[in-house]
Amino acid sequence: TDEGYFQNFAGFILSQFETYPKGDFEYTFQGKNSDEEIFSLASYSLSTLKFTVLMSFSKLENKIQSIRKDWKLIESLINRNAKVLDIGCGSGIKFDDLPHKFIPFGIDISEKSAFEAKTNFEKRGGTAICAPATDVLKEYGKNKFKGAILRSYLEHEHHPFEVLDELKETLTSDGSIIIKVPNYASVNRSVRGKNWCGYRFPDHVNQFTPDTLEKMVIKAGYKIIKFNYLDKQITSDNMWMVAKPI
């Protein structure tokens, strides 16, 4: 029957949204206007699917813009060929678009990821090692890097202060670090509560507000170069900071 066809179609649409609370899509077929109602449900579901896809593309674009911001910051701080370190480098994909005037290095606790990054970085004269980030000084030595990236990393690290303290010694006297972490003081965190994107259990073991991040970085022996209102907006889920060792 027509009604059975539309029920099957609506059922297919609803099956695409298993991650949503069932209550959002509960529906009872009743009365002689059920076909119209099912059409309305299917249209609503398709609109939701379209919105979800658009949001996914938006998140991807935001991620690309975020990575581009890293490179713009690096280029503004470093104007010549230099060694740049990625703390928690993963497979090294974050450095795929790193301007060629920089030599990429990395450190990651995952053996598989560190090997992939090493393979990629060696093509450009750098390398990556598998080790805890707290061993960065022991592994790389003093005064080696002109810049370091801690992008979406400190929230994963059990010993963030110790890493910053060790990292400081590996930087040249005019070296810089770029930090990006979730902003625990964001309005979105208060609104979304436990569903906030900055909560990612068990991966995220630390949370920072602008105040606690600033205090930790200063205590570790850095001078904050850039951390203005636009870098820590309460409307943003993330914060950016540029600092130099004292």
mmCIF file with all atom_site columns, N, CA and C in Angstrom, residues 198-239:
data_model
loop_
_atom_site.group_PDB
_atom_site.id
_atom_site.type_symbol
_atom_site.label_atom_id
_atom_site.label_alt_id
_atom_site.label_comp_id
_atom_site.label_asym_id
_atom_site.label_entity_id
_atom_site.label_seq_id
_atom_site.pdbx_PDB_ins_code
_atom_site.Cartn_x
_atom_site.Cartn_y
_atom_site.Cartn_z
_atom_site.occupancy
_atom_site.B_iso_or_equiv
_atom_site.pdbx_formal_charge
_atom_site.auth_seq_id
_atom_site.auth_comp_id
_atom_site.auth_asym_id
_atom_site.auth_atom_id
_atom_site.pdbx_PDB_model_num
ATOM 1   N N  . GLY A 1 198 ? 34.677 20.087 24.116 1.00 0.00 ? 198 GLY A N  1
ATOM 2   C CA . GLY A 1 198 ? 35.950 20.022 24.825 1.00 0.00 ? 198 GLY A CA 1
ATOM 3   C C  . GLY A 1 198 ? 36.056 18.852 25.785 1.00 0.00 ? 198 GLY A C  1
ATOM 4   N N  . TYR A 1 199 ? 34.923 18.222 26.083 1.00 0.00 ? 199 TYR A N  1
ATOM 5   C CA . TYR A 1 199 ? 34.936 17.020 26.911 1.00 0.00 ? 199 TYR A CA 1
ATOM 6   C C  . TYR A 1 199 ? 35.111 15.816 25.987 1.00 0.00 ? 199 TYR A C  1
ATOM 7   N N  . ARG A 1 200 ? 36.233 15.166 26.084 1.00 0.00 ? 200 ARG A N  1
ATOM 8   C CA . ARG A 1 200 ? 36.461 13.998 25.230 1.00 0.00 ? 200 ARG A CA 1
ATOM 9   C C  . ARG A 1 200 ? 37.135 12.924 26.085 1.00 0.00 ? 200 ARG A C  1
ATOM 10  N N  . PHE A 1 201 ? 36.324 12.148 26.749 1.00 0.00 ? 201 PHE A N  1
ATOM 11  C CA . PHE A 1 201 ? 36.836 11.127 27.661 1.00 0.00 ? 201 PHE A CA 1
ATOM 12  C C  . PHE A 1 201 ? 37.154 9.841  26.888 1.00 0.00 ? 201 PHE A C  1
ATOM 13  N N  . PRO A 1 202 ? 38.239 9.139  27.218 1.00 0.00 ? 202 PRO A N  1
ATOM 14  C CA . PRO A 1 202 ? 39.205 9.503  28.273 1.00 0.00 ? 202 PRO A CA 1
ATOM 15  C C  . PRO A 1 202 ? 40.405 10.309 27.750 1.00 0.00 ? 202 PRO A C  1
ATOM 16  N N  . ASP A 1 203 ? 40.325 10.817 26.517 1.00 0.00 ? 203 ASP A N  1
ATOM 17  C CA . ASP A 1 203 ? 41.485 11.471 25.882 1.00 0.00 ? 203 ASP A CA 1
ATOM 18  C C  . ASP A 1 203 ? 41.880 12.778 26.563 1.00 0.00 ? 203 ASP A C  1
ATOM 19  N N  . HIS A 1 204 ? 40.913 13.602 26.899 1.00 0.00 ? 204 HIS A N  1
ATOM 20  C CA . HIS A 1 204 ? 41.218 14.910 27.487 1.00 0.00 ? 204 HIS A CA 1
ATOM 21  C C  . HIS A 1 204 ? 41.315 14.778 29.007 1.00 0.00 ? 204 HIS A C  1
ATOM 22  N N  . VAL A 1 205 ? 42.496 15.008 29.531 1.00 0.00 ? 205 VAL A N  1
ATOM 23  C CA . VAL A 1 205 ? 42.726 14.851 30.973 1.00 0.00 ? 205 VAL A CA 1
ATOM 24  C C  . VAL A 1 205 ? 42.908 16.199 31.668 1.00 0.00 ? 205 VAL A C  1
ATOM 25  N N  . ASN A 1 206 ? 42.989 17.275 30.901 1.00 0.00 ? 206 ASN A N  1
ATOM 26  C CA . ASN A 1 206 ? 43.147 18.630 31.457 1.00 0.00 ? 206 ASN A CA 1
ATOM 27  C C  . ASN A 1 206 ? 42.158 19.587 30.812 1.00 0.00 ? 206 ASN A C  1
ATOM 28  N N  . GLN A 1 207 ? 41.762 20.591 31.555 1.00 0.00 ? 207 GLN A N  1
ATOM 29  C CA . GLN A 1 207 ? 40.984 21.694 31.003 1.00 0.00 ? 207 GLN A CA 1
ATOM 30  C C  . GLN A 1 207 ? 41.612 23.003 31.480 1.00 0.00 ? 207 GLN A C  1
ATOM 31  N N  . PHE A 1 208 ? 41.596 24.027 30.594 1.00 0.00 ? 208 PHE A N  1
ATOM 32  C CA . PHE A 1 208 ? 42.210 25.307 30.923 1.00 0.00 ? 208 PHE A CA 1
ATOM 33  C C  . PHE A 1 208 ? 41.243 26.452 30.670 1.00 0.00 ? 208 PHE A C  1
ATOM 34  N N  . THR A 1 209 ? 41.251 27.399 31.585 1.00 0.00 ? 209 THR A N  1
ATOM 35  C CA . THR A 1 209 ? 40.611 28.688 31.337 1.00 0.00 ? 209 THR A CA 1
ATOM 36  C C  . THR A 1 209 ? 41.729 29.627 30.885 1.00 0.00 ? 209 THR A C  1
ATOM 37  N N  . PRO A 1 210 ? 41.402 30.795 30.357 1.00 0.00 ? 210 PRO A N  1
ATOM 38  C CA . PRO A 1 210 ? 42.470 31.741 29.994 1.00 0.00 ? 210 PRO A CA 1
ATOM 39  C C  . PRO A 1 210 ? 43.392 32.034 31.171 1.00 0.00 ? 210 PRO A C  1
ATOM 40  N N  . ASP A 1 211 ? 42.814 32.149 32.350 1.00 0.00 ? 211 ASP A N  1
ATOM 41  C CA . ASP A 1 211 ? 43.603 32.488 33.536 1.00 0.00 ? 211 ASP A CA 1
ATOM 42  C C  . ASP A 1 211 ? 44.554 31.359 33.929 1.00 0.00 ? 211 ASP A C  1
ATOM 43  N N  . THR A 1 212 ? 44.068 30.123 33.968 1.00 0.00 ? 212 THR A N  1
ATOM 44  C CA . THR A 1 212 ? 44.927 29.011 34.390 1.00 0.00 ? 212 THR A CA 1
ATOM 45  C C  . THR A 1 212 ? 46.001 28.701 33.355 1.00 0.00 ? 212 THR A C  1
ATOM 46  N N  . LEU A 1 213 ? 45.667 28.858 32.059 1.00 0.00 ? 213 LEU A N  1
ATOM 47  C CA . LEU A 1 213 ? 46.681 28.639 31.020 1.00 0.00 ? 213 LEU A CA 1
ATOM 48  C C  . LEU A 1 213 ? 47.788 29.675 31.137 1.00 0.00 ? 213 LEU A C  1
ATOM 49  N N  . GLU A 1 214 ? 47.401 30.937 31.298 1.00 0.00 ? 214 GLU A N  1
ATOM 50  C CA . GLU A 1 214 ? 48.385 32.009 31.416 1.00 0.00 ? 214 GLU A CA 1
ATOM 51  C C  . GLU A 1 214 ? 49.292 31.799 32.630 1.00 0.00 ? 214 GLU A C  1
ATOM 52  N N  . LYS A 1 215 ? 48.721 31.440 33.773 1.00 0.00 ? 215 LYS A N  1
ATOM 53  C CA . LYS A 1 215 ? 49.507 31.235 34.979 1.00 0.00 ? 215 LYS A CA 1
ATOM 54  C C  . LYS A 1 215 ? 50.501 30.085 34.811 1.00 0.00 ? 215 LYS A C  1
ATOM 55  N N  . MET A 1 216 ? 50.072 28.994 34.187 1.00 0.00 ? 216 MET A N  1
ATOM 56  C CA . MET A 1 216 ? 50.956 27.857 33.999 1.00 0.00 ? 216 MET A CA 1
ATOM 57  C C  . MET A 1 216 ? 52.121 28.188 33.074 1.00 0.00 ? 216 MET A C  1
ATOM 58  N N  . VAL A 1 217 ? 51.832 28.866 31.986 1.00 0.00 ? 217 VAL A N  1
ATOM 59  C CA . VAL A 1 217 ? 52.871 29.208 31.018 1.00 0.00 ? 217 VAL A CA 1
ATOM 60  C C  . VAL A 1 217 ? 53.907 30.155 31.643 1.00 0.00 ? 217 VAL A C  1
ATOM 61  N N  . ILE A 1 218 ? 53.439 31.144 32.384 1.00 0.00 ? 218 ILE A N  1
ATOM 62  C CA . ILE A 1 218 ? 54.359 32.081 33.046 1.00 0.00 ? 218 ILE A CA 1
ATOM 63  C C  . ILE A 1 218 ? 55.194 31.361 34.097 1.00 0.00 ? 218 ILE A C  1
ATOM 64  N N  . LYS A 1 219 ? 54.563 30.512 34.869 1.00 0.00 ? 219 LYS A N  1
ATOM 65  C CA . LYS A 1 219 ? 55.279 29.770 35.911 1.00 0.00 ? 219 LYS A CA 1
ATOM 66  C C  . LYS A 1 219 ? 56.345 28.857 35.301 1.00 0.00 ? 219 LYS A C  1
ATOM 67  N N  . ALA A 1 220 ? 56.106 28.355 34.097 1.00 0.00 ? 220 ALA A N  1
ATOM 68  C CA . ALA A 1 220 ? 57.061 27.470 33.432 1.00 0.00 ? 220 ALA A CA 1
ATOM 69  C C  . ALA A 1 220 ? 58.246 28.228 32.849 1.00 0.00 ? 220 ALA A C  1
ATOM 70  N N  . GLY A 1 221 ? 58.209 29.570 32.916 1.00 0.00 ? 221 GLY A N  1
ATOM 71  C CA . GLY A 1 221 ? 59.351 30.361 32.481 1.00 0.00 ? 221 GLY A CA 1
ATOM 72  C C  . GLY A 1 221 ? 59.235 30.984 31.105 1.00 0.00 ? 221 GLY A C  1
ATOM 73  N N  . TYR A 1 222 ? 58.014 31.340 30.727 1.00 0.00 ? 222 TYR A N  1
ATOM 74  C CA . TYR A 1 222 ? 57.789 31.953 29.418 1.00 0.00 ? 222 TYR A CA 1
ATOM 75  C C  . TYR A 1 222 ? 57.223 33.365 29.573 1.00 0.00 ? 222 TYR A C  1
ATOM 76  N N  . LYS A 1 223 ? 57.453 34.146 28.545 1.00 0.00 ? 223 LYS A N  1
ATOM 77  C CA . LYS A 1 223 ? 56.830 35.456 28.429 1.00 0.00 ? 223 LYS A CA 1
ATOM 78  C C  . LYS A 1 223 ? 55.748 35.356 27.373 1.00 0.00 ? 223 LYS A C  1
ATOM 79  N N  . ILE A 1 224 ? 54.545 35.782 27.705 1.00 0.00 ? 224 ILE A N  1
ATOM 80  C CA . ILE A 1 224 ? 53.441 35.698 26.749 1.00 0.00 ? 224 ILE A CA 1
ATOM 81  C C  . ILE A 1 224 ? 53.532 36.832 25.744 1.00 0.00 ? 224 ILE A C  1
ATOM 82  N N  . ILE A 1 225 ? 53.579 36.475 24.489 1.00 0.00 ? 225 ILE A N  1
ATOM 83  C CA . ILE A 1 225 ? 53.730 37.440 23.398 1.00 0.00 ? 225 ILE A CA 1
ATOM 84  C C  . ILE A 1 225 ? 52.378 37.835 22.813 1.00 0.00 ? 225 ILE A C  1
ATOM 85  N N  . LYS A 1 226 ? 51.490 36.861 22.691 1.00 0.00 ? 226 LYS A N  1
ATOM 86  C CA . LYS A 1 226 ? 50.186 37.129 22.080 1.00 0.00 ? 226 LYS A CA 1
ATOM 87  C C  . LYS A 1 226 ? 49.123 36.275 22.774 1.00 0.00 ? 226 LYS A C  1
ATOM 88  N N  . PHE A 1 227 ? 48.183 36.957 23.416 1.00 0.00 ? 227 PHE A N  1
ATOM 89  C CA . PHE A 1 227 ? 47.070 36.280 24.068 1.00 0.00 ? 227 PHE A CA 1
ATOM 90  C C  . PHE A 1 227 ? 46.009 37.331 24.373 1.00 0.00 ? 227 PHE A C  1
ATOM 91  N N  . ASN A 1 228 ? 45.539 37.965 23.301 1.00 0.00 ? 228 ASN A N  1
ATOM 92  C CA . ASN A 1 228 ? 44.589 39.055 23.481 1.00 0.00 ? 228 ASN A CA 1
ATOM 93  C C  . ASN A 1 228 ? 43.142 38.545 23.464 1.00 0.00 ? 228 ASN A C  1
ATOM 94  N N  . TYR A 1 229 ? 42.215 39.474 23.496 1.00 0.00 ? 229 TYR A N  1
ATOM 95  C CA . TYR A 1 229 ? 40.800 39.114 23.582 1.00 0.00 ? 229 TYR A CA 1
ATOM 96  C C  . TYR A 1 229 ? 40.375 38.199 22.441 1.00 0.00 ? 229 TYR A C  1
ATOM 97  N N  . LEU A 1 230 ? 40.856 38.466 21.245 1.00 0.00 ? 230 LEU A N  1
ATOM 98  C CA . LEU A 1 230 ? 40.459 37.666 20.089 1.00 0.00 ? 230 LEU A CA 1
ATOM 99  C C  . LEU A 1 230 ? 41.001 36.249 20.149 1.00 0.00 ? 230 LEU A C  1
ATOM 100 N N  . ASP A 1 231 ? 42.035 36.018 20.944 1.00 0.00 ? 231 ASP A N  1
ATOM 101 C CA . ASP A 1 231 ? 42.627 34.686 21.071 1.00 0.00 ? 231 ASP A CA 1
ATOM 102 C C  . ASP A 1 231 ? 41.943 33.847 22.141 1.00 0.00 ? 231 ASP A C  1
ATOM 103 N N  . LYS A 1 232 ? 41.079 34.449 22.937 1.00 0.00 ? 232 LYS A N  1
ATOM 104 C CA . LYS A 1 232 ? 40.446 33.732 24.052 1.00 0.00 ? 232 LYS A CA 1
ATOM 105 C C  . LYS A 1 232 ? 39.007 34.199 24.254 1.00 0.00 ? 232 LYS A C  1
ATOM 106 N N  . GLN A 1 233 ? 38.298 34.373 23.159 1.00 0.00 ? 233 GLN A N  1
ATOM 107 C CA . GLN A 1 233 ? 36.925 34.855 23.233 1.00 0.00 ? 233 GLN A CA 1
ATOM 108 C C  . GLN A 1 233 ? 36.025 33.865 23.978 1.00 0.00 ? 233 GLN A C  1
ATOM 109 N N  . ILE A 1 234 ? 35.111 34.387 24.768 1.00 0.00 ? 234 ILE A N  1
ATOM 110 C CA . ILE A 1 234 ? 34.206 33.506 25.498 1.00 0.00 ? 234 ILE A CA 1
ATOM 111 C C  . ILE A 1 234 ? 33.225 32.811 24.556 1.00 0.00 ? 234 ILE A C  1
ATOM 112 N N  . THR A 1 235 ? 33.125 33.306 23.333 1.00 0.00 ? 235 THR A N  1
ATOM 113 C CA . THR A 1 235 ? 32.246 32.681 22.349 1.00 0.00 ? 235 THR A CA 1
ATOM 114 C C  . THR A 1 235 ? 32.959 31.583 21.568 1.00 0.00 ? 235 THR A C  1
ATOM 115 N N  . SER A 1 236 ? 34.251 31.371 21.825 1.00 0.00 ? 236 SER A N  1
ATOM 116 C CA . SER A 1 236 ? 35.019 30.365 21.103 1.00 0.00 ? 236 SER A CA 1
ATOM 117 C C  . SER A 1 236 ? 35.312 29.164 21.998 1.00 0.00 ? 236 SER A C  1
ATOM 118 N N  . ASP A 1 237 ? 35.281 27.978 21.406 1.00 0.00 ? 237 ASP A N  1
ATOM 119 C CA . ASP A 1 237 ? 35.586 26.760 22.145 1.00 0.00 ? 237 ASP A CA 1
ATOM 120 C C  . ASP A 1 237 ? 37.088 26.561 22.333 1.00 0.00 ? 237 ASP A C  1
ATOM 121 N N  . ASN A 1 238 ? 37.899 27.373 21.660 1.00 0.00 ? 238 ASN A N  1
ATOM 122 C CA . ASN A 1 238 ? 39.350 27.195 21.722 1.00 0.00 ? 238 ASN A CA 1
ATOM 123 C C  . ASN A 1 238 ? 40.073 28.495 22.048 1.00 0.00 ? 238 ASN A C  1
ATOM 124 N N  . MET A 1 239 ? 41.312 28.340 22.513 1.00 0.00 ? 239 MET A N  1
ATOM 125 C CA . MET A 1 239 ? 42.166 29.489 22.809 1.00 0.00 ? 239 MET A CA 1
ATOM 126 C C  . MET A 1 239 ? 43.506 29.303 22.085 1.00 0.00 ? 239 MET A C  1
#
